[in-house]
Amino acid sequence: MIRPEDLLHPTPAGLYCPPGDFYVDPVRPVDRAVITHGHSDHARAGHGSVLATRQTLAIMAERYGDDFAGREQAAEYGQATAINGVDLRLVPAGHVLGSAQVEVRWKGLTMVVSGDYKRRRDPTCAPFEPVPCHVFISEATFGLPVFRHPPDGEEIGRLVRSLGQFPERAHLVGAYALGKAQRIIRLLREAGWSRPIYVHGAMERLNALYEREGVALGPLLPTRDLPRGALGGEVAIAPPGAIQDRWARRFADPIPGFASGWMGVRARARQRGVELPLVISDHADWGELTATFEELDPEEVWITHGREEGLLRWAELRGMKARALRLVGYDEEDERPDEAAEGA
């Protein structure tokens, strides 16, 4: 009887599979990596070989250059593959474009590495697909009962109402360049906002990639070269760092906004000087995390990079075996240093 630790276990380089001799989302360069999605705390350059979805490989190439790895292997969702006798499948995680859970099977044991995931609808990526497994490895970014994100439509509705109430002011929304920015744009379109949306230069290449992948974003215009006092009554989306930077001061009496699950914490919004906090997250909240555990009902859950204690206690009260992995090197949502403002 093999133990889960024989198939996957944490190491300083990341989650390692000894029989397959590969890592999932390693935090340092390794010979063979399986990557769940394109955010930089999970997808790093310099590996000898990378297996990921085609979209994640395209994102990595856009961010790091075509030579980001020695060799690339694209796998479609649901496609069966194997590494050194260990069976793998990539399954949608619902986090960002191309994001995947990694199903790992060996000698009758099935483990699923979720990466980052969310359960609610996202018009920019494939929805999360539950996979029956013996061990489910879950993130816990918002793993406390206080985190219950409101419906996305309500939050976007607040932005649209503010645009109507303050037509003389520029509405600047901080959102990360990969995933969050494109989701905000699509949600605005679904809310009926058909006017051009202005985007910071740091967003342009990834917006173009999403468009190439069939995610229609509608008319977008750059913010560079606009005159002072511009964008009254308009929406501009930029990296969060730019909202508090000189970049923002040239626009018409700007209303600083920020789209993040952390905006449900009022102290964080005040600390950042956010006038219009939008509680929109690309991670599962407490209710979605616990509902996922109940739906999958695995023999064991492993909880990592986040607030493990609350979920460990929840599992204990329900007789579900659980442990904290305490993997290092993964940043909280909206705290990634590489997503700072760049360009114009």
XYZ file of C-alpha atoms in Angstrom:
344
model
C 0.000 0.000 0.000
C 1.704 3.179 -1.153
C 1.432 6.354 0.873
C 0.516 9.723 -0.677
C 3.974 10.968 0.340
C 5.479 8.343 -1.969
C 3.799 10.035 -4.928
C 4.023 13.725 -3.997
C 5.781 15.524 -1.186
C 7.095 19.036 -0.493
C 10.771 19.899 -0.969
C 12.646 23.231 -0.918
C 12.241 23.399 -4.705
C 8.489 22.731 -4.548
C 6.047 19.821 -4.714
C 8.012 16.817 -6.010
C 6.945 13.499 -7.556
C 9.752 10.944 -6.951
C 8.492 8.138 -9.235
C 7.902 10.598 -12.088
C 10.942 12.745 -11.245
C 9.078 16.026 -11.841
C 7.929 19.019 -9.834
C 4.580 20.836 -9.853
C 5.001 24.637 -9.884
C 8.608 24.551 -8.626
C 9.935 27.729 -7.044
C 13.427 27.308 -8.488
C 14.738 25.958 -11.822
C 14.445 22.160 -12.128
C 14.970 19.581 -14.876
C 11.274 18.775 -15.332
C 8.306 20.951 -14.297
C 4.531 20.743 -14.613
C 3.028 24.247 -14.408
C -0.560 24.931 -13.330
C -0.884 28.508 -14.626
C 0.989 31.571 -15.795
C 1.228 33.727 -12.644
C 4.862 34.290 -11.807
C 4.764 32.690 -8.354
C 3.805 29.406 -10.050
C 5.381 29.763 -13.502
C 9.077 30.569 -13.395
C 11.603 30.595 -16.211
C 14.710 28.446 -16.430
C 13.358 24.868 -16.225
C 14.803 22.160 -18.453
C 11.350 20.985 -19.531
C 7.865 22.416 -18.943
C 4.535 20.666 -19.385
C 1.470 22.939 -19.264
C -1.585 23.910 -21.259
C -0.954 25.616 -24.567
C -2.309 28.895 -23.178
C -0.028 28.778 -20.131
C 2.979 28.139 -22.352
C 1.966 31.127 -24.502
C 1.669 33.310 -21.395
C 5.097 32.214 -20.179
C 6.615 32.978 -23.571
C 4.971 36.421 -23.560
C 6.301 37.235 -20.101
C 9.748 35.611 -20.184
C 10.631 35.273 -23.876
C 10.540 32.303 -26.226
C 13.519 30.651 -24.516
C 11.895 30.503 -21.052
C 12.536 26.722 -20.888
C 14.736 24.165 -22.574
C 11.742 22.266 -23.920
C 7.960 22.812 -23.932
C 5.212 20.193 -23.947
C 1.638 21.369 -24.445
C -1.230 19.271 -23.075
C -4.886 19.948 -23.772
C -7.435 19.725 -20.979
C -8.296 16.078 -20.325
C -5.467 14.715 -22.451
C -3.823 11.656 -20.897
C -0.043 11.753 -20.718
C 2.634 10.097 -18.625
C 6.042 10.963 -17.194
C 8.241 7.998 -16.224
C 5.216 5.779 -15.700
C 3.178 8.305 -13.690
C -0.107 9.208 -15.409
C -1.065 12.891 -15.671
C -4.053 14.931 -16.807
C -4.543 18.685 -16.813
C -8.073 19.720 -15.809
C -9.546 23.274 -15.776
C -9.011 25.218 -12.537
C -11.113 28.326 -13.322
C -8.382 30.699 -12.124
C -7.102 32.461 -15.280
C -6.723 31.640 -18.970
C -5.067 28.227 -19.335
C -5.042 27.461 -15.607
C -5.153 23.784 -14.718
C -5.339 21.330 -11.890
C -2.863 18.466 -12.185
C -4.304 14.988 -11.740
C -1.486 12.577 -10.819
C -2.170 8.796 -10.837
C 0.208 5.980 -9.893
C -0.368 2.435 -8.666
C -4.045 3.035 -7.934
C -3.554 6.317 -6.047
C -4.996 9.561 -7.453
C -3.870 12.959 -6.191
C -5.025 16.327 -7.540
C -2.929 19.478 -7.257
C -5.394 22.340 -7.647
C -2.915 25.176 -8.095
C -4.980 28.351 -7.667
C -8.690 27.986 -8.392
C -12.129 29.521 -8.073
C -15.616 28.080 -8.476
C -17.644 30.990 -9.807
C -18.167 31.778 -13.470
C -15.413 33.666 -15.282
C -16.036 34.719 -18.910
C -12.289 34.663 -19.658
C -11.367 31.060 -18.812
C -12.663 27.488 -18.597
C -14.587 26.712 -15.376
C -13.243 24.574 -12.546
C -13.860 20.873 -13.083
C -14.118 18.687 -9.945
C -11.988 15.524 -10.141
C -12.589 12.577 -7.796
C -9.373 11.763 -5.966
C -7.875 10.179 -2.884
C -5.921 13.329 -1.965
C -6.876 16.884 -2.921
C -4.166 19.542 -2.590
C -5.840 22.915 -2.171
C -4.754 26.509 -1.893
C -6.096 28.507 1.054
C -5.597 32.147 0.043
C -8.999 33.078 1.486
C -9.222 30.195 3.934
C -11.046 31.988 6.758
C -14.835 32.197 7.317
C -14.741 36.014 7.075
C -13.919 35.781 3.364
C -17.201 35.453 1.485
C -16.950 37.329 -1.791
C -20.102 39.059 -3.098
C -21.410 38.327 -6.608
C -19.156 39.804 -9.293
C -22.089 41.496 -10.999
C -22.880 43.480 -7.848
C -19.324 44.779 -7.618
C -19.154 45.754 -11.287
C -22.568 47.390 -10.850
C -21.039 49.627 -8.164
C -18.386 50.739 -10.646
C -20.965 51.478 -13.337
C -23.130 53.445 -10.888
C -20.126 55.489 -9.798
C -19.414 56.356 -13.425
C -22.948 57.705 -13.686
C -22.756 59.600 -10.412
C -19.355 61.215 -11.097
C -19.144 61.736 -14.870
C -16.480 64.420 -14.448
C -14.019 62.058 -12.730
C -11.682 59.416 -14.151
C -12.276 55.950 -12.703
C -8.945 54.127 -12.373
C -9.227 50.438 -11.505
C -6.173 48.589 -10.199
C -6.124 45.039 -11.544
C -3.321 42.619 -12.291
C -2.220 42.290 -15.891
C -2.835 38.545 -16.154
C -6.372 37.377 -15.560
C -7.911 40.074 -13.390
C -7.650 42.914 -15.943
C -9.280 40.881 -18.715
C -11.991 39.621 -16.373
C -12.875 43.167 -15.291
C -13.082 44.234 -18.937
C -15.376 41.332 -19.837
C -17.597 41.922 -16.780
C -17.919 45.579 -17.759
C -18.938 44.548 -21.263
C -21.551 42.183 -19.862
C -22.858 45.035 -17.692
C -23.487 47.049 -20.853
C -20.372 49.264 -20.918
C -19.715 49.499 -24.675
C -17.480 52.587 -24.684
C -13.715 52.207 -25.104
C -11.879 51.116 -21.974
C -8.467 52.674 -21.463
C -5.593 50.411 -20.476
C -2.143 51.001 -19.029
C 0.771 49.962 -21.236
C 1.558 47.013 -18.934
C -1.768 45.434 -19.963
C -1.488 45.618 -23.733
C 0.444 42.464 -24.644
C -1.578 40.164 -22.409
C -4.821 41.749 -23.604
C -3.721 40.954 -27.162
C -2.943 37.365 -26.153
C -6.413 36.954 -24.643
C -7.949 38.324 -27.841
C -5.924 35.814 -29.898
C -7.300 33.086 -27.635
C -10.870 34.114 -28.446
C -11.680 36.301 -25.414
C -13.368 39.365 -26.934
C -12.516 42.488 -24.932
C -14.160 45.134 -27.115
C -12.617 48.527 -27.955
C -9.496 49.280 -25.883
C -7.361 52.414 -26.017
C -3.937 53.165 -24.529
C -3.536 55.715 -21.746
C -0.198 57.011 -22.983
C -0.032 60.475 -24.544
C -3.408 61.545 -23.136
C -3.549 65.216 -22.087
C -3.751 66.255 -18.456
C -7.266 66.203 -17.065
C -8.380 63.472 -19.478
C -10.674 60.478 -18.881
C -13.540 62.251 -17.134
C -16.371 59.703 -17.040
C -14.145 56.963 -18.486
C -12.662 53.741 -17.107
C -8.937 53.026 -17.136
C -7.413 49.765 -15.923
C -3.838 49.666 -14.670
C -1.547 47.639 -12.401
C -2.342 48.435 -8.750
C 0.977 50.200 -8.233
C 0.160 52.713 -10.965
C -3.037 53.828 -9.214
C -0.983 55.425 -6.433
C 1.754 56.642 -8.796
C 2.327 59.891 -10.699
C 0.738 58.130 -13.683
C -2.693 58.540 -12.063
C -2.403 62.203 -11.138
C -2.608 63.495 -14.688
C -6.211 62.351 -15.122
C -9.411 64.164 -14.222
C -9.909 64.133 -10.428
C -9.275 60.368 -10.366
C -11.245 57.885 -8.303
C -8.765 55.166 -7.313
C -10.265 51.675 -7.394
C -8.850 48.231 -6.816
C -10.331 44.845 -7.812
C -9.233 42.192 -5.309
C -10.580 39.708 -2.827
C -8.611 41.633 -0.206
C -10.828 44.673 -0.728
C -13.314 43.003 1.599
C -10.887 43.965 4.368
C -11.555 47.667 4.937
C -8.171 48.270 6.540
C -6.429 47.108 3.354
C -8.536 49.427 1.226
C -7.775 52.384 3.501
C -4.085 51.521 3.601
C -3.919 51.642 -0.193
C -5.982 54.827 -0.427
C -8.680 53.035 -2.416
C -11.864 55.063 -2.816
C -13.752 52.409 -4.796
C -12.861 48.914 -3.497
C -14.202 46.106 -5.707
C -14.301 42.699 -4.032
C -13.535 40.573 -7.090
C -11.137 37.670 -6.643
C -9.676 34.974 -8.861
C -9.474 32.628 -5.858
C -12.108 30.554 -4.084
C -13.566 32.151 -0.968
C -14.313 30.286 2.278
C -17.659 28.953 1.090
C -16.237 27.788 -2.231
C -13.247 26.096 -0.571
C -15.342 24.170 1.920
C -17.996 23.303 -0.682
C -15.241 21.892 -2.906
C -13.942 19.704 -0.076
C -17.469 18.442 0.582
C -18.137 17.775 -3.101
C -14.901 15.865 -3.686
C -14.964 14.117 -0.288
C -11.363 12.896 -0.626
C -9.678 10.615 1.863
C -7.329 13.460 2.692
C -6.857 17.152 1.925
C -3.509 18.910 1.893
C -3.719 22.673 2.343
C -1.087 25.120 1.191
C -0.045 28.742 0.537
C -2.643 30.585 2.518
C -4.574 30.483 5.774
C -4.411 26.780 6.546
C -5.529 26.865 10.188
C -9.185 27.650 9.547
C -9.579 24.921 6.949
C -7.673 22.409 9.075
C -10.096 23.059 11.929
C -13.098 22.833 9.585
C -11.879 19.459 8.296
C -11.175 18.182 11.812
C -14.733 18.984 12.940
C -16.071 16.927 10.009
C -13.778 13.968 10.494
C -11.843 14.689 7.315
C -8.123 13.992 7.410
C -6.137 17.128 6.595
C -2.639 18.517 6.827
C -0.809 21.777 6.088
C 1.963 21.560 3.499
C 3.433 25.005 4.236
C 5.040 25.305 0.831
C 7.080 28.494 0.505
C 7.539 30.854 -2.419
C 3.900 31.482 -3.320
C 2.584 35.019 -2.894
C -0.856 36.066 -1.779
C -3.185 37.342 -4.456
C -2.539 40.986 -5.279
C 0.814 41.104 -3.513
C 3.034 39.974 -6.389
C 6.068 42.238 -6.813
C 6.475 41.485 -10.539
C 3.053 42.952 -11.310
C 4.134 46.514 -10.527
C 3.482 49.297 -13.006
C 5.560 49.299 -16.159
C 5.278 51.168 -19.443
C 2.706 53.930 -19.770
